[in-house]
mmCIF file of C-alpha atoms and ligand atoms in Angstrom:
data_model
loop_
_atom_site.group_PDB
_atom_site.id
_atom_site.type_symbol
_atom_site.label_atom_id
_atom_site.label_comp_id
_atom_site.label_asym_id
_atom_site.label_seq_id
_atom_site.Cartn_x
_atom_site.Cartn_y
_atom_site.Cartn_z
ATOM 1 C CA UNK A 544 -7.078 -17.978 -43.183
ATOM 2 C CA UNK A 545 -5.640 -17.798 -39.707
ATOM 3 C CA UNK A 546 -6.010 -14.713 -37.551
ATOM 4 C CA UNK A 547 -4.062 -12.909 -34.853
ATOM 5 C CA UNK A 548 -5.757 -12.180 -31.566
ATOM 6 C CA UNK A 549 -5.027 -10.400 -28.294
ATOM 7 C CA UNK A 550 -6.417 -12.084 -25.176
ATOM 8 C CA UNK A 551 -6.368 -10.213 -21.857
ATOM 9 C CA UNK A 552 -6.605 -12.563 -18.891
ATOM 10 C CA UNK A 553 -5.555 -15.404 -21.147
ATOM 11 C CA UNK A 554 -3.897 -17.162 -18.191
ATOM 12 C CA UNK A 555 -7.202 -17.414 -16.316
ATOM 13 C CA UNK A 556 -9.821 -20.143 -16.358
ATOM 14 C CA UNK A 557 -12.046 -19.234 -19.325
ATOM 15 C CA UNK A 558 -9.397 -17.124 -21.093
ATOM 16 C CA UNK A 559 -6.879 -19.980 -21.182
ATOM 17 C CA UNK A 560 -9.459 -22.271 -22.772
ATOM 18 C CA UNK A 561 -10.253 -19.653 -25.419
ATOM 19 C CA UNK A 562 -6.531 -19.411 -26.180
ATOM 20 C CA UNK A 563 -6.468 -23.198 -26.622
ATOM 21 C CA UNK A 564 -9.420 -23.014 -29.028
ATOM 22 C CA UNK A 565 -7.706 -20.284 -31.081
ATOM 23 C CA UNK A 566 -4.388 -22.140 -31.238
ATOM 24 C CA UNK A 567 -6.126 -25.423 -32.058
ATOM 25 C CA UNK A 568 -7.652 -23.868 -35.176
ATOM 26 C CA UNK A 569 -4.315 -22.369 -36.236
ATOM 27 C CA UNK A 570 -4.669 -18.770 -35.076
ATOM 28 C CA UNK A 571 -1.921 -16.718 -33.478
ATOM 29 C CA UNK A 572 -2.462 -15.498 -29.989
ATOM 30 C CA UNK A 573 -0.885 -12.926 -27.677
ATOM 31 C CA UNK A 574 -1.859 -13.226 -24.006
ATOM 32 C CA UNK A 575 -1.782 -10.263 -21.614
ATOM 33 C CA UNK A 576 -1.987 -11.137 -17.936
ATOM 34 C CA UNK A 577 -0.725 -9.678 -14.670
ATOM 35 C CA UNK A 578 -0.942 -13.162 -13.065
ATOM 36 C CA UNK A 579 -2.826 -11.813 -10.059
ATOM 37 C CA UNK A 580 -5.251 -14.715 -10.433
ATOM 38 C CA UNK A 581 -4.096 -16.321 -13.679
ATOM 39 C CA UNK A 582 -1.416 -19.002 -13.898
ATOM 40 C CA UNK A 583 1.765 -18.967 -15.966
ATOM 41 C CA UNK A 584 1.222 -22.681 -16.496
ATOM 42 C CA UNK A 585 -2.219 -21.922 -17.928
ATOM 43 C CA UNK A 586 -0.742 -20.311 -21.026
ATOM 44 C CA UNK A 587 -0.081 -22.915 -23.690
ATOM 45 C CA UNK A 588 3.460 -22.766 -25.123
ATOM 46 C CA UNK A 589 2.314 -21.731 -28.610
ATOM 47 C CA UNK A 590 0.777 -18.519 -27.253
ATOM 48 C CA UNK A 591 2.977 -15.462 -26.799
ATOM 49 C CA UNK A 592 2.574 -14.304 -23.201
ATOM 50 C CA UNK A 593 3.281 -10.745 -22.045
ATOM 51 C CA UNK A 594 3.121 -9.856 -18.350
ATOM 52 C CA UNK A 595 1.181 -6.640 -18.234
ATOM 53 C CA UNK A 596 -1.261 -4.835 -15.985
ATOM 54 C CA UNK A 597 -4.002 -3.004 -17.836
ATOM 55 C CA UNK A 598 -3.443 0.109 -15.712
ATOM 56 C CA UNK A 599 -0.197 0.509 -17.674
ATOM 57 C CA UNK A 600 -1.603 2.293 -20.721
ATOM 58 C CA UNK A 601 1.837 2.969 -22.223
ATOM 59 C CA UNK A 602 2.636 -0.755 -22.215
ATOM 60 C CA UNK A 603 -0.810 -1.564 -23.571
ATOM 61 C CA UNK A 604 -0.279 0.993 -26.349
ATOM 62 C CA UNK A 605 3.007 -0.651 -27.313
ATOM 63 C CA UNK A 606 1.308 -4.042 -27.615
ATOM 64 C CA UNK A 607 -1.674 -2.757 -29.576
ATOM 65 C CA UNK A 608 0.570 -0.735 -31.910
ATOM 66 C CA UNK A 609 2.135 -4.022 -32.970
ATOM 67 C CA UNK A 610 -0.951 -4.978 -34.991
ATOM 68 C CA UNK A 611 -2.926 -5.739 -36.971
ATOM 69 C CA UNK A 612 -5.317 -7.527 -34.615
ATOM 70 C CA UNK A 613 -8.335 -9.435 -35.855
ATOM 71 C CA UNK A 614 -10.013 -8.956 -32.482
ATOM 72 C CA UNK A 615 -9.350 -8.362 -28.798
ATOM 73 C CA UNK A 616 -10.847 -10.749 -26.227
ATOM 74 C CA UNK A 617 -11.142 -9.227 -22.754
ATOM 75 C CA UNK A 618 -11.191 -11.673 -19.832
ATOM 76 C CA UNK A 619 -8.909 -9.943 -17.320
ATOM 77 C CA UNK A 620 -11.048 -9.042 -14.312
ATOM 78 C CA UNK A 621 -11.740 -9.649 -10.665
ATOM 79 C CA UNK A 622 -14.572 -12.175 -10.713
ATOM 80 C CA UNK A 623 -15.876 -13.147 -7.276
ATOM 81 C CA UNK A 624 -19.360 -11.928 -6.410
ATOM 82 C CA UNK A 625 -18.862 -12.366 -2.649
ATOM 83 C CA UNK A 626 -15.515 -10.539 -2.637
ATOM 84 C CA UNK A 627 -17.086 -7.695 -4.609
ATOM 85 C CA UNK A 628 -19.652 -7.244 -1.831
ATOM 86 C CA UNK A 629 -16.766 -6.659 0.602
ATOM 87 C CA UNK A 630 -14.584 -4.549 -1.730
ATOM 88 C CA UNK A 631 -17.034 -2.753 -4.024
ATOM 89 C CA UNK A 632 -14.809 0.149 -5.084
ATOM 90 C CA UNK A 633 -11.930 -2.179 -5.933
ATOM 91 C CA UNK A 634 -14.226 -4.187 -8.211
ATOM 92 C CA UNK A 635 -15.818 -1.163 -9.831
ATOM 93 C CA UNK A 636 -12.520 0.684 -10.133
ATOM 94 C CA UNK A 637 -10.395 -2.189 -11.422
ATOM 95 C CA UNK A 638 -12.882 -3.904 -13.697
ATOM 96 C CA UNK A 639 -14.512 -0.845 -15.152
ATOM 97 C CA UNK A 640 -11.319 1.221 -15.224
ATOM 98 C CA UNK A 641 -9.338 -1.486 -17.003
ATOM 99 C CA UNK A 642 -12.227 -2.186 -19.362
ATOM 100 C CA UNK A 643 -12.575 1.433 -20.394
ATOM 101 C CA UNK A 644 -8.812 1.899 -20.790
ATOM 102 C CA UNK A 645 -8.708 -1.171 -23.035
ATOM 103 C CA UNK A 646 -11.709 -0.142 -25.132
ATOM 104 C CA UNK A 647 -10.220 3.322 -25.553
ATOM 105 C CA UNK A 648 -6.856 1.873 -26.589
ATOM 106 C CA UNK A 649 -8.581 -0.433 -29.100
ATOM 107 C CA UNK A 650 -10.341 2.549 -30.651
ATOM 108 C CA UNK A 651 -7.092 4.539 -30.840
ATOM 109 C CA UNK A 652 -5.257 1.640 -32.489
ATOM 110 C CA UNK A 653 -7.953 0.820 -35.006
ATOM 111 C CA UNK A 654 -9.011 -2.526 -33.506
ATOM 112 C CA UNK A 655 -12.620 -2.869 -34.553
ATOM 113 C CA UNK A 656 -13.745 -6.184 -33.053
ATOM 114 C CA UNK A 657 -13.978 -6.777 -29.304
ATOM 115 C CA UNK A 658 -15.308 -9.730 -27.297
ATOM 116 C CA UNK A 659 -16.151 -9.205 -23.621
ATOM 117 C CA UNK A 660 -16.262 -11.927 -21.005
ATOM 118 C CA UNK A 661 -19.425 -10.878 -19.167
ATOM 119 C CA UNK A 662 -21.682 -12.513 -16.638
ATOM 120 C CA UNK A 663 -25.181 -13.611 -15.710
ATOM 121 C CA UNK A 664 -24.579 -11.638 -12.493
ATOM 122 C CA UNK A 665 -25.724 -8.487 -14.261
ATOM 123 C CA UNK A 666 -29.312 -9.767 -14.321
ATOM 124 C CA UNK A 667 -29.905 -9.621 -10.597
ATOM 125 C CA UNK A 668 -32.887 -11.498 -9.214
ATOM 126 C CA UNK A 669 -34.548 -13.615 -11.925
ATOM 127 C CA UNK A 670 -38.212 -12.951 -12.653
ATOM 128 C CA UNK A 671 -38.584 -15.815 -15.167
ATOM 129 C CA UNK A 672 -37.413 -19.447 -14.952
ATOM 130 C CA UNK A 673 -34.814 -18.949 -17.704
ATOM 131 C CA UNK A 674 -32.993 -15.695 -18.410
ATOM 132 C CA UNK A 675 -32.774 -14.497 -21.988
ATOM 133 C CA UNK A 676 -31.081 -11.355 -23.291
ATOM 134 C CA UNK A 677 -34.237 -9.287 -22.752
ATOM 135 C CA UNK A 678 -34.410 -10.107 -19.041
ATOM 136 C CA UNK A 679 -34.187 -7.005 -16.844
ATOM 137 C CA UNK A 680 -30.644 -5.922 -16.108
ATOM 138 C CA UNK A 681 -30.263 -4.937 -12.495
ATOM 139 C CA UNK A 682 -26.948 -6.025 -10.989
ATOM 140 C CA UNK A 683 -27.130 -6.928 -7.318
ATOM 141 C CA UNK A 684 -23.355 -6.990 -6.808
ATOM 142 C CA UNK A 685 -20.510 -4.616 -7.673
ATOM 143 C CA UNK A 686 -19.053 -7.438 -9.764
ATOM 144 C CA UNK A 687 -22.181 -7.630 -11.932
ATOM 145 C CA UNK A 688 -22.350 -3.839 -12.056
ATOM 146 C CA UNK A 689 -18.727 -3.560 -13.194
ATOM 147 C CA UNK A 690 -19.362 -5.872 -16.152
ATOM 148 C CA UNK A 691 -22.562 -4.047 -17.060
ATOM 149 C CA UNK A 692 -20.668 -0.739 -17.050
ATOM 150 C CA UNK A 693 -18.145 -2.163 -19.519
ATOM 151 C CA UNK A 694 -21.022 -3.357 -21.692
ATOM 152 C CA UNK A 695 -22.361 0.209 -21.660
ATOM 153 C CA UNK A 696 -18.942 1.622 -22.544
ATOM 154 C CA UNK A 697 -18.804 -0.781 -25.494
ATOM 155 C CA UNK A 698 -22.240 0.347 -26.663
ATOM 156 C CA UNK A 699 -20.940 3.928 -26.798
ATOM 157 C CA UNK A 700 -17.727 2.850 -28.529
ATOM 158 C CA UNK A 701 -19.860 1.136 -31.176
ATOM 159 C CA UNK A 702 -22.199 4.098 -31.603
ATOM 160 C CA UNK A 703 -19.498 6.747 -31.773
ATOM 161 C CA UNK A 704 -16.451 4.886 -33.118
ATOM 162 C CA UNK A 705 -17.950 1.884 -34.921
ATOM 163 C CA UNK A 706 -16.282 -0.704 -32.635
ATOM 164 C CA UNK A 707 -18.164 -3.972 -33.094
ATOM 165 C CA UNK A 708 -18.451 -6.077 -29.949
ATOM 166 C CA UNK A 709 -19.862 -9.282 -28.573
ATOM 167 C CA UNK A 710 -20.704 -9.473 -24.911
ATOM 168 C CA UNK A 711 -21.036 -12.993 -23.562
ATOM 169 C CA UNK A 712 -22.876 -13.477 -20.297
ATOM 170 C CA UNK A 713 -21.655 -16.719 -18.783
ATOM 171 C CA UNK A 714 -23.725 -18.637 -16.311
ATOM 172 C CA UNK A 715 -21.597 -21.119 -14.263
ATOM 173 C CA UNK A 716 -18.396 -21.875 -16.164
ATOM 174 C CA UNK A 717 -17.142 -25.360 -15.274
ATOM 175 C CA UNK A 718 -15.245 -28.386 -16.577
ATOM 176 C CA UNK A 719 -11.791 -28.383 -18.123
ATOM 177 C CA UNK A 720 -9.976 -28.847 -21.417
ATOM 178 C CA UNK A 721 -11.091 -32.246 -22.820
ATOM 179 C CA UNK A 722 -7.480 -32.815 -23.942
ATOM 180 C CA UNK A 723 -6.325 -32.417 -20.315
ATOM 181 C CA UNK A 724 -3.975 -29.464 -20.931
ATOM 182 C CA UNK A 725 -5.841 -26.926 -18.788
ATOM 183 C CA UNK A 726 -8.162 -26.828 -15.810
ATOM 184 C CA UNK A 727 -9.811 -24.749 -13.108
ATOM 185 C CA UNK A 728 -7.540 -23.581 -10.291
ATOM 186 C CA UNK A 729 -8.485 -20.638 -8.117
ATOM 187 C CA UNK A 730 -6.689 -19.721 -4.933
ATOM 188 C CA UNK A 731 -8.555 -19.899 -2.694
ATOM 189 C CA UNK A 732 -11.101 -22.071 -4.484
ATOM 190 C CA UNK A 733 -14.704 -21.001 -3.916
ATOM 191 C CA UNK A 734 -16.511 -22.675 -6.820
ATOM 192 C CA UNK A 735 -18.788 -25.598 -6.222
ATOM 193 C CA UNK A 736 -17.593 -28.254 -8.657
ATOM 194 C CA UNK A 737 -13.853 -28.093 -7.772
ATOM 195 C CA UNK A 738 -14.745 -28.040 -4.072
ATOM 196 C CA UNK A 739 -17.002 -31.090 -4.394
ATOM 197 C CA UNK A 740 -14.262 -32.906 -6.320
ATOM 198 C CA UNK A 741 -11.660 -32.041 -3.669
ATOM 199 C CA UNK A 742 -14.016 -33.390 -1.032
ATOM 200 C CA UNK A 743 -14.477 -36.644 -2.980
ATOM 201 C CA UNK A 744 -10.679 -36.908 -3.170
ATOM 202 C CA UNK A 745 -10.471 -36.385 0.623
ATOM 203 C CA UNK A 746 -8.516 -33.156 0.188
ATOM 204 C CA UNK A 747 -11.279 -31.491 2.198
ATOM 205 C CA UNK A 748 -13.151 -33.108 5.085
ATOM 206 C CA UNK A 749 -16.632 -32.122 3.876
ATOM 207 C CA UNK A 750 -18.532 -29.952 1.459
ATOM 208 C CA UNK A 751 -20.477 -27.181 3.112
ATOM 209 C CA UNK A 752 -23.844 -26.764 1.360
ATOM 210 C CA UNK A 753 -25.030 -23.163 1.569
ATOM 211 C CA UNK A 754 -28.690 -23.637 2.434
ATOM 212 C CA UNK A 755 -31.334 -26.293 1.717
ATOM 213 C CA UNK A 756 -34.392 -24.145 2.329
ATOM 214 C CA UNK A 757 -34.658 -22.549 -1.114
ATOM 215 C CA UNK A 758 -37.791 -22.851 -3.210
ATOM 216 C CA UNK A 759 -36.340 -25.629 -5.397
ATOM 217 C CA UNK A 760 -37.208 -29.355 -5.561
ATOM 218 C CA UNK A 761 -34.461 -30.423 -3.103
ATOM 219 C CA UNK A 762 -34.113 -27.049 -1.378
ATOM 220 C CA UNK A 763 -30.580 -26.328 -2.666
ATOM 221 C CA UNK A 764 -29.662 -23.676 -5.243
ATOM 222 C CA UNK A 765 -29.902 -24.450 -8.939
ATOM 223 C CA UNK A 766 -27.284 -23.214 -11.406
ATOM 224 C CA UNK A 767 -26.715 -23.645 -15.136
ATOM 225 C CA UNK A 768 -23.254 -25.233 -15.437
ATOM 226 C CA UNK A 769 -21.700 -24.707 -18.854
ATOM 227 C CA UNK A 770 -18.492 -26.346 -20.053
ATOM 228 C CA UNK A 771 -15.541 -24.032 -20.499
ATOM 229 C CA UNK A 772 -14.701 -25.557 -23.918
ATOM 230 C CA UNK A 773 -18.276 -24.850 -25.033
ATOM 231 C CA UNK A 774 -17.815 -21.275 -23.826
ATOM 232 C CA UNK A 775 -14.643 -21.044 -25.910
ATOM 233 C CA UNK A 776 -16.545 -22.296 -28.976
ATOM 234 C CA UNK A 777 -19.218 -19.657 -28.336
ATOM 235 C CA UNK A 778 -16.572 -16.898 -28.434
ATOM 236 C CA UNK A 779 -15.383 -18.040 -31.842
ATOM 237 C CA UNK A 780 -18.945 -18.235 -33.155
ATOM 238 C CA UNK A 781 -19.825 -14.814 -31.715
ATOM 239 C CA UNK A 782 -16.928 -13.301 -33.680
ATOM 240 C CA UNK A 783 -18.537 -14.460 -36.921
ATOM 241 C CA UNK A 784 -21.622 -12.359 -36.134
ATOM 242 C CA UNK A 785 -19.853 -9.018 -35.861
ATOM 243 C CA UNK A 786 -19.961 -8.198 -39.565
ATOM 244 C CA UNK A 787 -23.688 -7.634 -39.187
ATOM 245 C CA UNK A 788 -23.453 -5.757 -35.883
ATOM 246 C CA UNK A 789 -22.682 -6.038 -32.190
ATOM 247 C CA UNK A 790 -24.299 -8.859 -30.221
ATOM 248 C CA UNK A 791 -25.078 -9.942 -26.652
ATOM 249 C CA UNK A 792 -25.525 -13.617 -25.824
ATOM 250 C CA UNK A 793 -26.460 -15.536 -22.689
ATOM 251 C CA UNK A 794 -24.337 -18.666 -22.376
ATOM 252 C CA UNK A 795 -25.659 -21.637 -20.472
ATOM 253 C CA UNK A 796 -27.123 -25.001 -21.360
ATOM 254 C CA UNK A 797 -30.681 -23.954 -20.553
ATOM 255 C CA UNK A 798 -31.036 -26.486 -17.755
ATOM 256 C CA UNK A 799 -30.020 -26.383 -14.133
ATOM 257 C CA UNK A 800 -28.506 -28.644 -11.500
ATOM 258 C CA UNK A 801 -28.921 -28.244 -7.751
ATOM 259 C CA UNK A 802 -26.021 -28.375 -5.303
ATOM 260 C CA UNK A 803 -27.179 -31.860 -4.269
ATOM 261 C CA UNK A 804 -27.293 -32.957 -7.925
ATOM 262 C CA UNK A 805 -23.703 -31.767 -8.369
ATOM 263 C CA UNK A 806 -22.667 -33.808 -5.326
ATOM 264 C CA UNK A 807 -24.403 -36.911 -6.756
ATOM 265 C CA UNK A 808 -22.818 -36.330 -10.153
ATOM 266 C CA UNK A 809 -19.314 -36.173 -8.660
ATOM 267 C CA UNK A 810 -20.062 -39.368 -6.705
ATOM 268 C CA UNK A 811 -21.208 -41.137 -9.900
ATOM 269 C CA UNK A 812 -18.244 -39.971 -11.969
ATOM 270 C CA UNK A 813 -15.595 -40.619 -9.308
ATOM 271 C CA UNK A 814 -17.078 -43.646 -7.591
ATOM 272 C CA UNK A 815 -16.219 -41.842 -4.310
ATOM 273 C CA UNK A 816 -18.345 -40.540 -1.452
ATOM 274 C CA UNK A 817 -18.783 -36.807 -0.830
ATOM 275 C CA UNK A 818 -19.410 -36.046 2.843
ATOM 276 C CA UNK A 819 -21.405 -32.824 3.201
ATOM 277 C CA UNK A 820 -22.957 -30.616 5.846
ATOM 278 C CA UNK A 821 -25.846 -28.211 5.384
ATOM 279 C CA UNK A 822 -25.285 -24.703 6.669
ATOM 280 C CA UNK A 823 -27.013 -21.334 6.260
ATOM 281 C CA UNK A 824 -27.521 -19.481 3.007
ATOM 282 C CA UNK A 825 -24.636 -17.560 1.419
ATOM 283 C CA UNK A 826 -25.449 -13.846 1.052
ATOM 284 C CA UNK A 827 -26.500 -12.831 -2.423
ATOM 285 C CA UNK A 828 -27.261 -16.338 -3.783
ATOM 286 C CA UNK A 829 -30.441 -16.425 -5.892
ATOM 287 C CA UNK A 830 -32.342 -19.743 -5.702
ATOM 288 C CA UNK A 831 -32.209 -20.431 -9.432
ATOM 289 C CA UNK A 832 -30.036 -19.031 -12.235
ATOM 290 C CA UNK A 833 -30.629 -20.701 -15.587
ATOM 291 C CA UNK A 834 -29.962 -19.338 -19.074
ATOM 292 C CA UNK A 835 -32.157 -19.315 -22.110
ATOM 293 C CA UNK A 836 -29.406 -19.719 -24.722
ATOM 294 C CA UNK A 837 -31.896 -19.602 -27.622
ATOM 295 C CA UNK A 838 -30.431 -16.536 -29.264
ATOM 296 C CA UNK A 839 -26.865 -17.797 -29.745
ATOM 297 C CA UNK A 840 -28.168 -21.217 -30.788
ATOM 298 C CA UNK A 841 -30.463 -19.667 -33.421
ATOM 299 C CA UNK A 842 -27.997 -17.096 -34.698
ATOM 300 C CA UNK A 843 -24.749 -19.088 -34.706
ATOM 301 C CA UNK A 844 -25.700 -22.756 -34.431
ATOM 302 C CA UNK A 845 -23.849 -23.053 -31.092
ATOM 303 C CA UNK A 846 -24.275 -26.619 -29.915
ATOM 304 C CA UNK A 847 -22.623 -27.442 -26.575
ATOM 305 C CA UNK A 848 -20.581 -30.648 -26.673
ATOM 306 C CA UNK A 849 -20.742 -31.152 -22.901
ATOM 307 C CA UNK A 850 -24.339 -30.302 -22.080
ATOM 308 C CA UNK A 851 -24.767 -33.181 -19.599
ATOM 309 C CA UNK A 852 -23.619 -32.447 -16.037
ATOM 310 C CA UNK A 853 -21.759 -35.762 -15.728
ATOM 311 C CA UNK A 854 -19.753 -34.937 -18.866
ATOM 312 C CA UNK A 855 -18.794 -31.550 -17.448
ATOM 313 C CA UNK A 856 -17.856 -33.102 -14.105
ATOM 314 C CA UNK A 857 -15.879 -35.901 -15.782
ATOM 315 C CA UNK A 858 -13.449 -33.439 -17.425
ATOM 316 C CA UNK A 859 -13.154 -31.395 -14.219
ATOM 317 C CA UNK A 860 -12.480 -34.522 -12.182
ATOM 318 C CA UNK A 861 -9.817 -35.764 -14.611
ATOM 319 C CA UNK A 862 -7.813 -32.540 -14.393
ATOM 320 C CA UNK A 863 -8.242 -31.897 -10.697
ATOM 321 C CA UNK A 864 -7.319 -35.415 -9.644
ATOM 322 C CA UNK A 865 -4.217 -35.236 -11.868
ATOM 323 C CA UNK A 866 -3.201 -31.770 -10.543
ATOM 324 C CA UNK A 867 -3.501 -31.727 -6.760
ATOM 325 C CA UNK A 868 -1.438 -28.530 -6.638
ATOM 326 C CA UNK A 869 -3.105 -26.774 -9.561
ATOM 327 C CA UNK A 870 -0.708 -25.620 -12.279
ATOM 328 C CA UNK A 871 2.383 -25.770 -10.103
ATOM 329 C CA UNK A 872 3.421 -26.005 -6.504
ATOM 330 C CA UNK A 873 3.769 -22.278 -6.030
ATOM 331 C CA UNK A 874 0.350 -21.517 -7.469
ATOM 332 C CA UNK A 875 -1.923 -23.586 -5.319
ATOM 333 C CA UNK A 876 -1.516 -25.477 -2.112
ATOM 334 C CA UNK A 877 -3.985 -28.286 -1.519
ATOM 335 C CA UNK A 878 -7.179 -26.650 -0.360
ATOM 336 C CA UNK A 879 -7.362 -26.116 3.378
ATOM 337 C CA UNK A 880 -10.525 -27.264 5.144
ATOM 338 C CA UNK A 881 -13.507 -24.926 4.835
HETATM 339 N N1 UDP B 2275 -22.051 -23.622 -3.039
HETATM 340 C C1 UDP B 2275 -22.168 -24.386 -1.899
HETATM 341 N N2 UDP B 2275 -21.028 -24.665 -1.195
HETATM 342 C C2 UDP B 2275 -19.790 -24.218 -1.565
HETATM 343 C C3 UDP B 2275 -19.682 -23.435 -2.747
HETATM 344 C C4 UDP B 2275 -20.842 -23.145 -3.454
HETATM 345 O O1 UDP B 2275 -23.253 -24.814 -1.509
HETATM 346 O O2 UDP B 2275 -18.809 -24.482 -0.865
HETATM 347 C C5 UDP B 2275 -23.266 -23.303 -3.810
HETATM 348 C C6 UDP B 2275 -23.531 -21.817 -3.932
HETATM 349 O O3 UDP B 2275 -24.300 -21.363 -2.835
HETATM 350 C C7 UDP B 2275 -24.288 -21.755 -5.257
HETATM 351 C C8 UDP B 2275 -23.699 -22.897 -6.073
HETATM 352 O O4 UDP B 2275 -23.070 -23.770 -5.123
HETATM 353 O O5 UDP B 2275 -25.660 -22.028 -5.043
HETATM 354 C C9 UDP B 2275 -22.677 -22.456 -7.090
HETATM 355 O O6 UDP B 2275 -21.751 -21.619 -6.425
HETATM 356 P P1 UDP B 2275 -20.421 -21.100 -7.130
HETATM 357 O O7 UDP B 2275 -19.679 -20.287 -6.122
HETATM 358 O O8 UDP B 2275 -19.697 -22.241 -7.759
HETATM 359 O O9 UDP B 2275 -20.933 -20.200 -8.330
HETATM 360 P P2 UDP B 2275 -21.899 -18.903 -8.349
HETATM 361 O O10 UDP B 2275 -23.270 -19.441 -8.669
HETATM 362 O O11 UDP B 2275 -21.816 -18.229 -7.032
HETATM 363 O O12 UDP B 2275 -21.351 -18.090 -9.468
#
């Protein structure tokens, strides 16, 4: 039986891919987005898009009153760690404020299933090689803190109002829709894989590598890149767990790739050279961030389809080389040199 879902931030990178997964299995989907970072072209035509800012509680109430909703997925958020270090109150205020307003509205309108797009950034500095759900939570950025605060608000909404929730802590979301409908387009782009691809395509003169003196085999930072379509699958699987209670899952492949390995992967996949230059470390970057995804694998059978880095990069390369301007000309100009 098909369902009906509300997706905030459904025009953004991960949200748009979740919308695709819902539509592909025959569900109905309403997208809320203020398009501050999302793209109109990122909303597939079969979704019903409503332009709305979550500060507008009256508008949110009107949407939620038009139920019933099988669940609300909450992606809408500011999401750059570095930016949050420069604008902490904006991140805490916007992300936490919008999250709490949405949770409150869900409770008032009888929505009882909620899925939060959360982040590995709430773990802070890793003390073990792979982070599981029991790893100490100690955000080292306002971005991570803002997501943790929403997780706490959800815990209270569950305890007091019976709202069941899944909180999904993504490691490094990457790749793009295998069917080629959607991709990753931030403006400005700061994420490694799109930047390396743009460099391979000579849209940027060189990739700047932020430090090669970390305690890793090649000295560059290691991250757990996880395909955005696999993340979307994980959201659907997490929903199936809510009948037995709320859940938290760490979402990564359980293996890492260094910055240099990402460069080599893009070179293999594209057949092009990636000129790069080593510079100093970027503030706030831990040497290694890798997930232990054991819990979601055990509990839901989640099995990533794009676990290999080259497979992730291949989908990202296909979309980015076909969309030099992102979703449309007004959204994204070709990246300017770093
Ligand atoms: N990185 C880099 N050069 C860039 C962008 C990123 O060396 O131009 C590195 C960054 O320091 C980190 C990794 O690539 O170690 C992934 O960074 P990204 O911003 O994609 O994701 P994050 O791990 O910060 O969420």
